[in-house]
Amino acid sequence: TMEREIWTEPTIDDLYQWWEQHGSKSDLIAVDIETLRNQQIAEVGFASDPQHALHIPFVYKDQGQFRSWWPDTVTEVKAWEFVKMVCESDTSKIGQNVIQYDAYWLLHDLGIQLRNVTHDTMTLAHAWQPELEKSLGFLGSIFLNEKDWKSIRKTVGKQND
């Protein structure tokens, strides 16, 4: 099993430290967003390689209430500025349905342009085998030698539900 380092619950300093150590040195950044009830972006994830990822929460559920992860609006704006920097950087981007979904949400909701998208795994899978399923879980089962990560939600629950 490959060892992984996933930065979670970051501070603003953590975001830039991850970028300096991993993101800025990568030729390809994976991008993924999660939306809350299809109404707003709740989480943004970046990966610089298979071993290093950054999870940036914006909304979480606490005792039935949705709350901002960040302590105040000024800090949340700084987190979005970091997301904008990464998304609009010259580094090539990859993602699952990133062109039709992630790029749309980032631009429509926040005015962030997802630049230099060179690989969309869903679009590539459709061009490769139009008759097969395009979900990330299915594609992962074909192309990766990894434990099924998509079923974890069924046992621990998705935080934004």
Coordinates of N, CA and C in Angstrom, one line a residue, residues 67-151:
R67 N -21.8 25.1 9.3 CA -21.0 26.1 9.8 C -19.8 26.3 8.9
S68 N -19.3 27.5 8.9 CA -18.0 27.8 8.2 C -16.9 27.2 8.9
W69 N -16.0 26.6 8.2 CA -14.7 26.0 8.8 C -13.8 27.1 9.3
W70 N -13.8 28.3 8.7 CA -12.9 29.4 9.0 C -13.5 30.2 10.1
P71 N -12.6 30.8 11.0 CA -13.1 31.5 12.2 C -13.8 32.8 11.9
D72 N -13.5 33.4 10.7 CA -14.1 34.7 10.4 C -14.1 34.9 8.8
T73 N -14.8 35.9 8.4 CA -14.9 36.1 6.9 C -13.6 36.5 6.3
V74 N -12.8 37.2 7.0 CA -11.5 37.7 6.5 C -10.6 36.4 6.2
T75 N -10.6 35.5 7.1 CA -9.8 34.3 7.0 C -10.3 33.4 5.8
E76 N -11.7 33.3 5.8 CA -12.3 32.5 4.7 C -11.9 33.1 3.3
V77 N -12.0 34.4 3.2 CA -11.6 35.1 1.9 C -10.1 34.7 1.6
K78 N -9.3 34.7 2.6 CA -7.9 34.3 2.3 C -7.8 32.9 1.8
A79 N -8.6 32.0 2.3 CA -8.6 30.6 1.9 C -9.0 30.6 0.4
W80 N -10.1 31.3 0.1 CA -10.5 31.4 -1.3 C -9.5 32.0 -2.2
E81 N -8.8 33.0 -1.7 CA -7.7 33.5 -2.5 C -6.6 32.5 -2.8
F82 N -6.3 31.6 -1.9 CA -5.4 30.5 -2.1 C -5.9 29.6 -3.2
V83 N -7.2 29.2 -3.1 CA -7.9 28.3 -4.1 C -7.7 29.0 -5.5
K84 N -8.0 30.3 -5.5 CA -7.9 31.0 -6.8 C -6.5 31.0 -7.4
M85 N -5.5 31.2 -6.5 CA -4.1 31.1 -6.9 C -3.8 29.8 -7.6
V86 N -4.2 28.7 -6.9 CA -3.8 27.4 -7.4 C -4.6 27.1 -8.7
C87 N -5.9 27.4 -8.7 CA -6.7 27.1 -9.9 C -6.3 27.9 -11.1
E88 N -5.8 29.2 -10.9 CA -5.5 30.0 -12.0 C -4.0 30.0 -12.3
S89 N -3.2 29.1 -11.6 CA -1.8 28.9 -11.9 C -1.6 28.3 -13.3
D90 N -0.4 28.4 -13.7 CA 0.0 27.8 -15.0 C 0.1 26.3 -15.0
T91 N 0.2 25.7 -13.8 CA 0.3 24.3 -13.7 C -0.9 23.6 -14.4
S92 N -0.6 22.5 -15.1 CA -1.7 21.7 -15.7 C -2.6 21.1 -14.6
K93 N -3.8 20.9 -15.0 CA -4.8 20.4 -14.0 C -5.5 19.1 -14.5
I94 N -5.9 18.3 -13.6 CA -6.6 17.0 -13.9 C -7.7 16.9 -12.9
G95 N -8.8 16.2 -13.4 CA -9.9 16.0 -12.4 C -10.9 15.1 -13.1
Q96 N -11.9 14.6 -12.3 CA -13.0 13.8 -12.7 C -14.2 14.7 -12.9
N97 N -14.6 14.8 -14.2 CA -15.7 15.7 -14.6 C -15.4 17.1 -14.2
V98 N -14.1 17.5 -14.2 CA -13.6 18.8 -13.8 C -14.0 19.9 -14.8
I99 N -14.2 19.6 -16.0 CA -14.5 20.6 -17.0 C -16.0 21.0 -16.8
Q100 N -16.9 20.0 -16.8 CA -18.3 20.3 -16.7 C -18.8 20.7 -15.3
Y101 N -18.2 20.2 -14.3 CA -18.7 20.4 -13.0 C -17.9 21.4 -12.1
D102 N -16.6 21.0 -11.8 CA -15.8 21.8 -10.9 C -15.5 23.2 -11.5
A103 N -15.1 23.2 -12.8 CA -14.8 24.5 -13.4 C -16.1 25.4 -13.5
Y104 N -17.2 24.8 -13.7 CA -18.5 25.6 -13.7 C -18.7 26.2 -12.4
W105 N -18.7 25.4 -11.3 CA -19.0 25.9 -10.0 C -18.0 27.0 -9.5
L106 N -16.7 26.7 -9.8 CA -15.7 27.7 -9.4 C -15.9 29.1 -10.1
L107 N -16.2 29.0 -11.4 CA -16.4 30.2 -12.1 C -17.7 30.9 -11.8
H108 N -18.8 30.1 -11.8 CA -20.1 30.7 -11.6 C -20.3 31.2 -10.2
D109 N -19.8 30.5 -9.2 CA -20.0 31.0 -7.8 C -19.0 32.0 -7.3
L110 N -17.7 31.8 -7.8 CA -16.7 32.6 -7.2 C -15.8 33.4 -8.1
G111 N -16.1 33.3 -9.4 CA -15.3 34.0 -10.4 C -13.9 33.5 -10.5
I112 N -13.7 32.2 -10.1 CA -12.3 31.6 -10.2 C -12.3 30.8 -11.5
Q113 N -11.3 31.1 -12.3 CA -11.1 30.3 -13.6 C -10.2 29.2 -13.4
L114 N -10.7 28.0 -13.7 CA -9.8 26.8 -13.6 C -9.0 26.7 -14.9
R115 N -7.8 27.2 -14.8 CA -7.0 27.3 -16.0 C -6.1 26.0 -16.3
N116 N -5.8 25.8 -17.5 CA -4.9 24.8 -17.9 C -5.4 23.4 -17.6
V117 N -6.6 23.1 -17.8 CA -7.2 21.8 -17.6 C -6.7 20.9 -18.8
T118 N -5.9 20.0 -18.5 CA -5.3 19.2 -19.6 C -5.9 17.8 -19.6
H119 N -6.5 17.3 -18.5 CA -7.0 16.0 -18.4 C -8.3 16.0 -17.6
D120 N -9.4 15.5 -18.2 CA -10.6 15.2 -17.5 C -10.9 13.7 -17.6
T121 N -10.7 13.0 -16.5 CA -10.8 11.6 -16.5 C -12.2 11.1 -17.0
M122 N -13.2 11.8 -16.7 CA -14.6 11.3 -17.1 C -14.7 11.5 -18.7
T123 N -14.2 12.6 -19.2 CA -14.3 12.9 -20.6 C -13.4 11.9 -21.4
L124 N -12.2 11.6 -20.8 CA -11.3 10.7 -21.5 C -11.9 9.3 -21.5
A125 N -12.5 8.9 -20.3 CA -13.1 7.6 -20.3 C -14.3 7.4 -21.3
H126 N -15.0 8.5 -21.4 CA -16.1 8.4 -22.4 C -15.6 8.3 -23.8
A127 N -14.5 9.0 -24.2 CA -13.9 8.9 -25.5 C -13.3 7.5 -25.7
W128 N -12.8 6.9 -24.6 CA -12.1 5.6 -24.7 C -13.1 4.5 -24.8
Q129 N -14.1 4.4 -24.0 CA -15.1 3.4 -23.9 C -16.5 4.0 -23.7
P130 N -17.2 4.5 -24.7 CA -18.4 5.2 -24.4 C -19.5 4.4 -23.7
E131 N -19.5 3.1 -23.9 CA -20.5 2.3 -23.3 C -20.3 1.9 -21.8
L132 N -19.1 2.2 -21.3 CA -18.8 1.8 -19.9 C -19.2 3.0 -18.9
E133 N -19.4 2.6 -17.7 CA -19.8 3.6 -16.7 C -18.6 4.6 -16.5
K134 N -18.9 5.8 -16.1 CA -17.8 6.9 -16.0 C -17.5 7.3 -14.6
S135 N -18.2 6.7 -13.6 CA -18.0 7.1 -12.2 C -16.5 6.9 -11.8
L136 N -16.1 7.8 -10.9 CA -14.7 7.7 -10.4 C -14.5 6.3 -9.7
G137 N -15.5 5.8 -9.0 CA -15.4 4.5 -8.3 C -15.1 3.4 -9.3
F138 N -15.9 3.4 -10.4 CA -15.7 2.4 -11.4 C -14.4 2.5 -12.1
L139 N -14.0 3.8 -12.5 CA -12.7 4.0 -13.2 C -11.6 3.6 -12.3
G140 N -11.7 3.9 -11.0 CA -10.7 3.5 -10.0 C -10.5 2.0 -9.9
S141 N -11.7 1.3 -10.0 CA -11.6 -0.2 -9.9 C -10.9 -0.8 -11.1
I142 N -10.9 -0.1 -12.2 CA -10.3 -0.6 -13.5 C -8.8 -0.3 -13.5
F143 N -8.5 1.0 -13.1 CA -7.1 1.5 -13.4 C -6.2 1.5 -12.2
L144 N -6.7 1.3 -11.0 CA -5.9 1.4 -9.8 C -5.9 0.0 -9.0
N145 N -4.9 -0.2 -8.3 CA -4.8 -1.4 -7.4 C -4.9 -0.8 -6.0
E146 N -6.1 -0.4 -5.7 CA -6.4 0.3 -4.4 C -7.7 -0.3 -3.8
K147 N -7.8 -0.2 -2.5 CA -9.0 -0.5 -1.8 C -10.1 0.4 -2.3
D148 N -11.3 0.0 -2.3 CA -12.5 0.8 -2.8 C -12.7 1.9 -1.8
W149 N -12.3 3.2 -2.1 CA -12.5 4.3 -1.2 C -13.9 4.9 -1.3
K150 N -14.6 4.7 -2.3 CA -15.9 5.3 -2.5 C -16.9 4.7 -1.5
S151 N -16.7 3.4 -1.1 CA -17.7 2.8 -0.1 C -17.5 3.3 1.3

